[in-house]
mmCIF file of C-alpha atoms (C1' of nucleotides) and ligand atoms in Angstrom:
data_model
loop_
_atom_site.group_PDB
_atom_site.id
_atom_site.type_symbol
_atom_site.label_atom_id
_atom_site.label_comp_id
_atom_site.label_asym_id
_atom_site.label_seq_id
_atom_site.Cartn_x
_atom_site.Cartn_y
_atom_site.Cartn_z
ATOM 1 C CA UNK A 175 108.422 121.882 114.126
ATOM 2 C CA UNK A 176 107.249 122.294 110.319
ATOM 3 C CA UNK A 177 105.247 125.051 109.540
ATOM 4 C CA UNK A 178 102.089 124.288 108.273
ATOM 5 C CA UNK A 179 103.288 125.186 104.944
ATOM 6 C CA UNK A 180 105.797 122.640 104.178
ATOM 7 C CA UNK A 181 103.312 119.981 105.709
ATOM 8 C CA UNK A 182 100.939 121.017 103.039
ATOM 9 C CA UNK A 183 103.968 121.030 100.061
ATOM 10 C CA UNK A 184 104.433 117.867 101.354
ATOM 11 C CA UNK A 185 100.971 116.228 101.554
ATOM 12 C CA UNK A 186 100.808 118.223 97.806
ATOM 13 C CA UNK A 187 103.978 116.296 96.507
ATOM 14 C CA UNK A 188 102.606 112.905 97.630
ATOM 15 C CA UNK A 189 99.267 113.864 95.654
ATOM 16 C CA UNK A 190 101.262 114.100 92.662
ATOM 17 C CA UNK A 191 103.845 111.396 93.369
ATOM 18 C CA UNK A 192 100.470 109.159 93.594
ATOM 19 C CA UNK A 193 99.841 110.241 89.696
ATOM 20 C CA UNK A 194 103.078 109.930 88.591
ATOM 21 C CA UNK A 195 104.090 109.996 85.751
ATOM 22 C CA UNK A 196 100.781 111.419 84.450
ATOM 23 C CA UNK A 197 99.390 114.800 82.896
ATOM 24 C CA UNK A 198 99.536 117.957 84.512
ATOM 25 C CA UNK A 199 97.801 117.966 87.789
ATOM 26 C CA UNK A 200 95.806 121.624 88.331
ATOM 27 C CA UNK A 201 95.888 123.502 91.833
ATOM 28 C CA UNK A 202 92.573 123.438 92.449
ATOM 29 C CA UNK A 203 92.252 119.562 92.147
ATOM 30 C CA UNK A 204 94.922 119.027 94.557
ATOM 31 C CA UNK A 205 93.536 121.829 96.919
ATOM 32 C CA UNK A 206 90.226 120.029 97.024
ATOM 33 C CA UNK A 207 91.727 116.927 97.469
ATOM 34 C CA UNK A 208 94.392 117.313 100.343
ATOM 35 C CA UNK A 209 91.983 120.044 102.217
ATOM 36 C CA UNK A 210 94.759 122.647 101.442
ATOM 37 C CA UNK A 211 93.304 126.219 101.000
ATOM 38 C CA UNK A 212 94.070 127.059 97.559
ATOM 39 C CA UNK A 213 95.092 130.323 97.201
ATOM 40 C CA UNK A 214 97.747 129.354 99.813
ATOM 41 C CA UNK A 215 98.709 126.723 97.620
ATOM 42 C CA UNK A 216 99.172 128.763 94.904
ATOM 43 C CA UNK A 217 102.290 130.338 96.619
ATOM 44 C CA UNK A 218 103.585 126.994 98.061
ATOM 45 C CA UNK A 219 103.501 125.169 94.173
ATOM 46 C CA UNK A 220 105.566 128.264 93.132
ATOM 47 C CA UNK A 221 107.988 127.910 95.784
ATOM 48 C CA UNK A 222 108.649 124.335 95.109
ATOM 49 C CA UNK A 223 109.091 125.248 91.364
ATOM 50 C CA UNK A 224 111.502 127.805 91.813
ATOM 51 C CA UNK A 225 112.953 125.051 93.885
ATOM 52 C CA UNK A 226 112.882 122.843 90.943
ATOM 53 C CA UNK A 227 111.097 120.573 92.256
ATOM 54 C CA UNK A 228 107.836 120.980 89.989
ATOM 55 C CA UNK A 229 107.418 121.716 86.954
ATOM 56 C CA UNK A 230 104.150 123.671 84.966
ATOM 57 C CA UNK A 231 102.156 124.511 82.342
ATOM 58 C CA UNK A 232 99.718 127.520 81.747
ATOM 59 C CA UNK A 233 96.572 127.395 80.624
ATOM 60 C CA UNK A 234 93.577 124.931 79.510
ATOM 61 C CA UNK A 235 95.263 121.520 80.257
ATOM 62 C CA UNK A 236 97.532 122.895 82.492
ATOM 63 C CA UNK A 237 99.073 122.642 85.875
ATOM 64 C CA UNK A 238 101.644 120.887 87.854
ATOM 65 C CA UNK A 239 103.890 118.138 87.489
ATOM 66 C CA UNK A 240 106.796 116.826 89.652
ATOM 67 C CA UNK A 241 110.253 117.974 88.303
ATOM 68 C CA UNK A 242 111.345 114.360 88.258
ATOM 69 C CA UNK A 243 110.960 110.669 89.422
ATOM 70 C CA UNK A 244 109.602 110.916 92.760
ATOM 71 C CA UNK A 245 112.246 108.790 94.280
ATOM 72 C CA UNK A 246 114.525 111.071 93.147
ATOM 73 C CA UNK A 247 113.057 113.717 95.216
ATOM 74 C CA UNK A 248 113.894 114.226 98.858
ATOM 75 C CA UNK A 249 112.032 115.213 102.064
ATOM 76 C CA UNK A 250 115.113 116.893 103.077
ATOM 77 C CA UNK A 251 114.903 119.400 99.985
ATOM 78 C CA UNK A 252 111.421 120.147 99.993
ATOM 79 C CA UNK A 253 111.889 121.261 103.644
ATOM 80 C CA UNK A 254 114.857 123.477 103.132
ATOM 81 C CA UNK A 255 112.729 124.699 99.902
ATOM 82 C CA UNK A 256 109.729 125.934 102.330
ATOM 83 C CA UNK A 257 111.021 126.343 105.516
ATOM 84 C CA UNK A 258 114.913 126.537 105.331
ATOM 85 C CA UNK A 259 117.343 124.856 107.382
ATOM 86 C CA UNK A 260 116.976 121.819 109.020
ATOM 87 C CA UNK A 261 119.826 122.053 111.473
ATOM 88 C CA UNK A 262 118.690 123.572 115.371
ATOM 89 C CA UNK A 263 121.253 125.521 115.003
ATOM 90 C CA UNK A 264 122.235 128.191 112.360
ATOM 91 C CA UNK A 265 126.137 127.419 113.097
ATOM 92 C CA UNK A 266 125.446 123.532 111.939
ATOM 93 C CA UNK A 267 123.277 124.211 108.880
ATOM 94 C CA UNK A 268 124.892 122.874 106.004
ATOM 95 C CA UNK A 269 122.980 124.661 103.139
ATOM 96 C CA UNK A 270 121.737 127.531 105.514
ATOM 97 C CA UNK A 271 124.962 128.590 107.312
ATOM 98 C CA UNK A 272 125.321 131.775 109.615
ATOM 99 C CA UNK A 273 128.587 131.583 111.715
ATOM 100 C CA UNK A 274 127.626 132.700 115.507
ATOM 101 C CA UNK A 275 128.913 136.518 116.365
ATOM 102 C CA UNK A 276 129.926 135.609 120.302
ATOM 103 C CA UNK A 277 131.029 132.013 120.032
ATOM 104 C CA UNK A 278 134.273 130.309 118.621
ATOM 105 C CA UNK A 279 133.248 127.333 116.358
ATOM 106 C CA UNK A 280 136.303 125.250 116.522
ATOM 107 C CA UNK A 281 135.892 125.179 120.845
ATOM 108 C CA UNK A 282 132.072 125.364 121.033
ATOM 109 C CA UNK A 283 130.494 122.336 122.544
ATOM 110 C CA UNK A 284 126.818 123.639 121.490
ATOM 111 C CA UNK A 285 128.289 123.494 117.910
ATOM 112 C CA UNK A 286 129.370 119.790 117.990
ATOM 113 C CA UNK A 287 126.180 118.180 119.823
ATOM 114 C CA UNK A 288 124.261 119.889 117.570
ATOM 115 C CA UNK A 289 126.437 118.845 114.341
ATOM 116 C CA UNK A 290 126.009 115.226 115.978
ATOM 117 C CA UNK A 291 121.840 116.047 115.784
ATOM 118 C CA UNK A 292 121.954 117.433 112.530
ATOM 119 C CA UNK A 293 123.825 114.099 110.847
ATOM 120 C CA UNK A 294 121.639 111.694 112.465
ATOM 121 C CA UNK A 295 118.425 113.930 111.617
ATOM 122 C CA UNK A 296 119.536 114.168 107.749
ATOM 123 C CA UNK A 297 120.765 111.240 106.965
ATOM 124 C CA UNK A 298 116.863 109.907 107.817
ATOM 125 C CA UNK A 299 115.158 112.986 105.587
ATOM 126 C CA UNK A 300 117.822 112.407 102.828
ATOM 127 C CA UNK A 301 116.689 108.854 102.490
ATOM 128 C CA UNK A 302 112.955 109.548 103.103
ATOM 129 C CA UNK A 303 111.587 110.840 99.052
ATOM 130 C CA UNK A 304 108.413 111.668 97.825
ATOM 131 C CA UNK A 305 107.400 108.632 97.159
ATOM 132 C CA UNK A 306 107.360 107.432 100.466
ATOM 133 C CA UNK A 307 104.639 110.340 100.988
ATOM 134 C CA UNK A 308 102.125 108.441 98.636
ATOM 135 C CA UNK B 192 115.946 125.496 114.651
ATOM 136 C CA UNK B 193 116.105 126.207 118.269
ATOM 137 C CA UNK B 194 115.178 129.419 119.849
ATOM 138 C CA UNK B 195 117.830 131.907 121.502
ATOM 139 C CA UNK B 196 116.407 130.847 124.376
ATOM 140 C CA UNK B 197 116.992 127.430 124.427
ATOM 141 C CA UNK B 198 120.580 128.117 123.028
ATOM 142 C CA UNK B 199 121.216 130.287 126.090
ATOM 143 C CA UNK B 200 119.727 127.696 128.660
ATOM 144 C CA UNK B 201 121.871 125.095 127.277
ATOM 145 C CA UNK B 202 124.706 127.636 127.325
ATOM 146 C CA UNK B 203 124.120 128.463 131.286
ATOM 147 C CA UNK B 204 123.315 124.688 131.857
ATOM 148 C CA UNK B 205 127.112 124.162 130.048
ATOM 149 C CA UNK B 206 128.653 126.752 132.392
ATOM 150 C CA UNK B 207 127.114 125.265 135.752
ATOM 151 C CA UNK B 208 127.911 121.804 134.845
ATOM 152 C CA UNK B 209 131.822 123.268 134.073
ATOM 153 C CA UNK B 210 131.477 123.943 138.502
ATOM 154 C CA UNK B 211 129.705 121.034 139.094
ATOM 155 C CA UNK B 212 129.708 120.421 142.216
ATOM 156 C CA UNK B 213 130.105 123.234 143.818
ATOM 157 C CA UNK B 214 128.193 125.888 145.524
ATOM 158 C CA UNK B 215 125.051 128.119 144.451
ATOM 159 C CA UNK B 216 125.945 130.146 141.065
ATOM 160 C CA UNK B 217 124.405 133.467 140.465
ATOM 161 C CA UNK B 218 122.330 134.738 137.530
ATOM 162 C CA UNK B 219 125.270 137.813 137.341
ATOM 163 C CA UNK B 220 127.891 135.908 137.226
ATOM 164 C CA UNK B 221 126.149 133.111 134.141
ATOM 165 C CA UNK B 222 125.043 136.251 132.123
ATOM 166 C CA UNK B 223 128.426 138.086 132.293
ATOM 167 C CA UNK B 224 130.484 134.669 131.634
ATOM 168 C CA UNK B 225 128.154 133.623 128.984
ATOM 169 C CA UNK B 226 126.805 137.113 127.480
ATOM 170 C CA UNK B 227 123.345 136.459 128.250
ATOM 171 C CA UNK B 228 121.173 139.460 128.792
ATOM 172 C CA UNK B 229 120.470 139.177 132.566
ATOM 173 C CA UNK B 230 116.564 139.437 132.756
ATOM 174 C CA UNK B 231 116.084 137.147 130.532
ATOM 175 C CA UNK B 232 118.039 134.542 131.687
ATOM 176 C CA UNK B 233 116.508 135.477 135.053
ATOM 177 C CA UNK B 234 113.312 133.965 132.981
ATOM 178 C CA UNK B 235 114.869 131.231 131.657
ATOM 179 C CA UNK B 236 116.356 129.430 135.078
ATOM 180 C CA UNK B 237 113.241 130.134 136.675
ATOM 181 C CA UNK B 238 111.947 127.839 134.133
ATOM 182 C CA UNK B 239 114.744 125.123 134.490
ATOM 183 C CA UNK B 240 114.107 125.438 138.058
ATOM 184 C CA UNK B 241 110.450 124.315 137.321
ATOM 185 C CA UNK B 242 111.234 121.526 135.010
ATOM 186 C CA UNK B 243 113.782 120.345 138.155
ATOM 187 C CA UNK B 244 116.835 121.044 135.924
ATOM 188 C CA UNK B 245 118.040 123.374 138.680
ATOM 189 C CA UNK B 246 118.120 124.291 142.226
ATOM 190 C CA UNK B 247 117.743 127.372 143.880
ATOM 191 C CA UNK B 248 118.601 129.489 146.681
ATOM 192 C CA UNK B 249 117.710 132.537 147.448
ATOM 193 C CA UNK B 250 119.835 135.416 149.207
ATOM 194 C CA UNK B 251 123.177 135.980 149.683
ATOM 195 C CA UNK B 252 125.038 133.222 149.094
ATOM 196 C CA UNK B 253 122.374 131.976 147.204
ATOM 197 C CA UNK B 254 122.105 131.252 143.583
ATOM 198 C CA UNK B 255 121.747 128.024 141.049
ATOM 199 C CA UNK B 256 122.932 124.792 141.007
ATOM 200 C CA UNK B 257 121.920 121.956 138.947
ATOM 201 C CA UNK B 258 119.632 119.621 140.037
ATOM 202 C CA UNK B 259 122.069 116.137 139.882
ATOM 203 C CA UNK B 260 124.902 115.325 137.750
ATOM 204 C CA UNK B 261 125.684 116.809 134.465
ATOM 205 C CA UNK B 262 125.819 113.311 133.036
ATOM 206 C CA UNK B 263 121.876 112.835 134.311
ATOM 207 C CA UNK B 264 120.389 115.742 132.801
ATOM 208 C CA UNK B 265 119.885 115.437 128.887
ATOM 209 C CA UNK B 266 119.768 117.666 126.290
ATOM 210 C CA UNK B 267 116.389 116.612 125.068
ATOM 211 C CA UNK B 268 114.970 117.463 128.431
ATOM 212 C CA UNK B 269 116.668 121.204 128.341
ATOM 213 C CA UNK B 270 114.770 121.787 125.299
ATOM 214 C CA UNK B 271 111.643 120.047 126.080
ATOM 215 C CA UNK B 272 111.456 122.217 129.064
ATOM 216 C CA UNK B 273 112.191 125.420 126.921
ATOM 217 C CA UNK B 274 111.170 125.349 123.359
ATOM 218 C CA UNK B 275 108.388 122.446 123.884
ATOM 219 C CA UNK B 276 108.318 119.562 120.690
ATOM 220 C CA UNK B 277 111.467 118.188 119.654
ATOM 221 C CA UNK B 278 109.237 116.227 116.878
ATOM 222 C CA UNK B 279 108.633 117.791 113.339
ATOM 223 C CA UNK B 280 104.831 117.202 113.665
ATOM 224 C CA UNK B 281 102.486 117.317 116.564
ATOM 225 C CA UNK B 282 101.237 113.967 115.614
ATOM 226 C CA UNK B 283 104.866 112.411 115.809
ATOM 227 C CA UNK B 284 105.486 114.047 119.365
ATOM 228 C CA UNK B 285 106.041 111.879 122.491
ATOM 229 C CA UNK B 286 105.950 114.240 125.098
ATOM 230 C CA UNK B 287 103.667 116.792 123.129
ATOM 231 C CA UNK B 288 101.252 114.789 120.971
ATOM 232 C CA UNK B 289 98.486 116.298 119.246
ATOM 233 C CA UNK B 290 96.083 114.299 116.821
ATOM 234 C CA UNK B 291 95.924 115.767 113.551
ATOM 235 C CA UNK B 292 92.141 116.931 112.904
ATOM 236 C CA UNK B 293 92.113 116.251 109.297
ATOM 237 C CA UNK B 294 94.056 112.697 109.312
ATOM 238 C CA UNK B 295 94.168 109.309 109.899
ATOM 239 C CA UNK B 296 97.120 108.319 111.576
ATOM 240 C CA UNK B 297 97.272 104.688 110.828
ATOM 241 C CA UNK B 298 97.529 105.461 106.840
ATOM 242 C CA UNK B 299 99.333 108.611 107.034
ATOM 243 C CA UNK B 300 102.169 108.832 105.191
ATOM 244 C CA UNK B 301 103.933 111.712 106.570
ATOM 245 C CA UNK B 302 103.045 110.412 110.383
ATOM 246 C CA UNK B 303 105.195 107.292 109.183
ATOM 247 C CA UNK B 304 107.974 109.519 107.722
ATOM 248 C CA UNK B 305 108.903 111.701 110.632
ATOM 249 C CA UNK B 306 108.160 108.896 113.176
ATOM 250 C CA UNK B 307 111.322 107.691 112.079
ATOM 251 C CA UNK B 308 113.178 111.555 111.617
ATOM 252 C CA UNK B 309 111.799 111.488 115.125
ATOM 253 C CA UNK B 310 113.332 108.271 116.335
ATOM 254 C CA UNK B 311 116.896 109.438 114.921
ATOM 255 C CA UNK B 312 116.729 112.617 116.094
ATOM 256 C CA UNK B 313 115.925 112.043 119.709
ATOM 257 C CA UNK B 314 118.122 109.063 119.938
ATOM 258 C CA UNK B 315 121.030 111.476 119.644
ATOM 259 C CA UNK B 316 118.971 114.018 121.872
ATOM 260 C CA UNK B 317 118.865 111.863 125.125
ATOM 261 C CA UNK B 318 122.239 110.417 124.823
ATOM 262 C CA UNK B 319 123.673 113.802 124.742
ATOM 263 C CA UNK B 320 123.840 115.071 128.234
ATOM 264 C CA UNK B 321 125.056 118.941 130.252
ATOM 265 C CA UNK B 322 128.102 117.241 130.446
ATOM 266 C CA UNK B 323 128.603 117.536 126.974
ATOM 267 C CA UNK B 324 128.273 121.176 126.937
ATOM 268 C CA UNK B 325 131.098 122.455 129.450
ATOM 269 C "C1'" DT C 279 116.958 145.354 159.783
ATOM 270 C "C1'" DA C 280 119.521 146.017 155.721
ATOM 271 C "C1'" DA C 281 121.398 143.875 151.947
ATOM 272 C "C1'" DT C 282 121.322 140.193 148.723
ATOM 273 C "C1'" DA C 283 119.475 137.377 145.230
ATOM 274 C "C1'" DC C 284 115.808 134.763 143.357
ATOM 275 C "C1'" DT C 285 110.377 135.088 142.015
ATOM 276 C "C1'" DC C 286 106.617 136.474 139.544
ATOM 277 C "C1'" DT C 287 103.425 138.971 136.545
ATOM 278 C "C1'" DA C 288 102.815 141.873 133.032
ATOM 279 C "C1'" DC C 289 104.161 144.374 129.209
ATOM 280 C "C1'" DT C 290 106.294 145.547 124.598
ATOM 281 C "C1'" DA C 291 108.523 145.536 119.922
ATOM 282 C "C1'" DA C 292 110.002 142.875 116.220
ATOM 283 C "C1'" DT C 293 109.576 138.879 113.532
ATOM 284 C "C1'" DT C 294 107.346 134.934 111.600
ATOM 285 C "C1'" DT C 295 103.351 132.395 110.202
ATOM 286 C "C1'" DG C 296 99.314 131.539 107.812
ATOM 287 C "C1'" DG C 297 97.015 133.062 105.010
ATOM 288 C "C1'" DT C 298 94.091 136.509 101.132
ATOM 289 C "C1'" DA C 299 93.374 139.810 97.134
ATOM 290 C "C1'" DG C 300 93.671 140.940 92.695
ATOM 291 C "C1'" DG C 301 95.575 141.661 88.590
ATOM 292 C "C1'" DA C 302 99.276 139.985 84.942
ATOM 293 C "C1'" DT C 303 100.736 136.560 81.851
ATOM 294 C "C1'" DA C 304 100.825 132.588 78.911
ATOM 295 C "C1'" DA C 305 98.627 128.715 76.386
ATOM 296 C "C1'" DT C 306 94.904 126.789 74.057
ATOM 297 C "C1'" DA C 307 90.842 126.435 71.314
ATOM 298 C "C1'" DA C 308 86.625 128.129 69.109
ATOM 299 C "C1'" DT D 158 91.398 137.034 67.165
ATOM 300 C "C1'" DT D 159 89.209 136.588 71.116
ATOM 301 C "C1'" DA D 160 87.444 134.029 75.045
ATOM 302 C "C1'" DT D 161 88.748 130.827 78.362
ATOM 303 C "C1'" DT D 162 91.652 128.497 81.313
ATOM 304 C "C1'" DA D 163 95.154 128.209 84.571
ATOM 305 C "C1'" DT D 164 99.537 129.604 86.441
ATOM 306 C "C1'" DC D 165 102.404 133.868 88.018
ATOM 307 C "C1'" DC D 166 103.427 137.555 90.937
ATOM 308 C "C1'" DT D 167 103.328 141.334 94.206
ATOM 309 C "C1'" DA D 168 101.475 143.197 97.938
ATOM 310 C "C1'" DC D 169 98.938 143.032 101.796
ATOM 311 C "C1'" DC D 170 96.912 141.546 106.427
ATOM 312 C "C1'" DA D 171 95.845 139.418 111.161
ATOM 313 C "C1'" DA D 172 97.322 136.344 114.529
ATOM 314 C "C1'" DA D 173 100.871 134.055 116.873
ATOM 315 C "C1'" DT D 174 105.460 133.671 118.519
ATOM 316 C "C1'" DT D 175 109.938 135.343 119.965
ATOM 317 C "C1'" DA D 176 113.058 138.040 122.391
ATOM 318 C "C1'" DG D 177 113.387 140.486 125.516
ATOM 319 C "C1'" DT D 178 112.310 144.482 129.677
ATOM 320 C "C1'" DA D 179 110.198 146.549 133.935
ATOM 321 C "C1'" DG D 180 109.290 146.547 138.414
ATOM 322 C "C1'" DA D 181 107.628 145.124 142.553
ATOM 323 C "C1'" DG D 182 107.560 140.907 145.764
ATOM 324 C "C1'" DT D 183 109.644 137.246 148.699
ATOM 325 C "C1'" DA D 184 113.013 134.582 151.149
ATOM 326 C "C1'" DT D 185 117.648 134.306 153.332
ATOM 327 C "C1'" DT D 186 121.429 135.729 155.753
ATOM 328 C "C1'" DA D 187 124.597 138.628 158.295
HETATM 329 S S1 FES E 127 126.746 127.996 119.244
HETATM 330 FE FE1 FES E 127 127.415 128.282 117.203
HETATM 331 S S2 FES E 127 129.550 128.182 117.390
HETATM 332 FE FE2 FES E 127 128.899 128.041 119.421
HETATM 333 S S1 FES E 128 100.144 114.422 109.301
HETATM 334 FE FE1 FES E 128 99.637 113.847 111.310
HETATM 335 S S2 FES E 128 98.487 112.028 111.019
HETATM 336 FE FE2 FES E 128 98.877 112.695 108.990
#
DNA sequence: TAATACTCTACTAATTTGGTAGGATAATAA
DNA sequence: TTATTATCCTACCAAATTAGTAGAGTATTA
């Protein structure tokens, strides 16, 4: 499942993917508008720029932009940006990998159903962009 | 990302279908093979058992088996049965739907997104079977 | 009737999730 | 230059979930 938090840096990247390309958008407009509780967004819009994904701008006039076109932005890496790996397991990840202590990779049959999963789960949120969340 | 949990149920399911058929296997005997700490896996079959992944007997002699073939029992059901929602939003889920309160589903965006992540997903999730894990 | 092996409820500690608080910093404009 | 606007940042908190553990109960068999 996504944690409520991605769902919201979602719903907020559609917002903005709707305005694109336009002015800076501020926090508290896109708060009120997507029901997202704002100091909570705060933390998520910072995220997603440290992700590069947004960019912003201080002060009167300010606020948030998208990074880029909004086709050019995936669901897949606004997921990994706010809730990390997409993969069920941590063995299959490809951007989040942790090698499991008790089990050989190369003979594990957990570790290739699961890379089978992870494929067929990717390539649809590598497609999928922001601007399909309009 | 699945829990330990799940990962050990599929691991025990993976070890029972590698004797399949054969006669009752005990909890000892999966958690020593498979390093699973004993009273919890005690947990987790019980809860197998319930979903009618697995059979039971009880005293000596007695032990698990699984319920039918490896080949009948999919992966998708293991983890529905342990973890719950294979689906990336409640409102996506087949077996675990929950409306969204502050959404309507027939213009949502994001339902239409990981409808689809949903539909690749599981399609690899019920074709995969126990038998793939011995 | 004793031993074996699953059953069941309840409990706990650690981690993650879903936020909130409050001040710091930067940009703009009067 | 100072007030205003709006993001930045750290730290904090409560509730939920996860990852188990404890211990007594029940059914089966020899
Ligand atoms: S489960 Fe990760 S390698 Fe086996
Ligand atoms: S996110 Fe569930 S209906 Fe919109």
């Amino acid at each position: 499942m996504l944690s409520n938090k991605a769902k919201y840096a979602l719903r907020a990247l559609g917002y903005l993917a709707g305005k694109y390309p336009g002015g800076p958008v501020q926090i508290a407009e896109i708060a009120e508008q997507q029901k997202i509780p704002l100091k909570f967004l705060e933390t998520i819009l910072l995220e997603l720029r440290k992700a590069d994904i947004l960019l912003s701008k201080k002060g009167k006039g300010g606020g948030y932009t998208l990074e880029r076109d909004p086709k050019q932005i995936s669901v897949a890496s606004v997921i990994r940006a706010i809730d990390g790996p997409i993969s069920m397991l941590p063995c299959v990840s490809l951007y989040f990998y942790k090698k499991c202590d008790d089990c050989d990779e190369t003979h594990c049959s957990l570790n290739r159903v699961f890379t089978d999963v992870r494929d067929a789960t990717i390539k649809v949120l590598e497609k999928k962009t922001v601007r399909d969340l309009i």
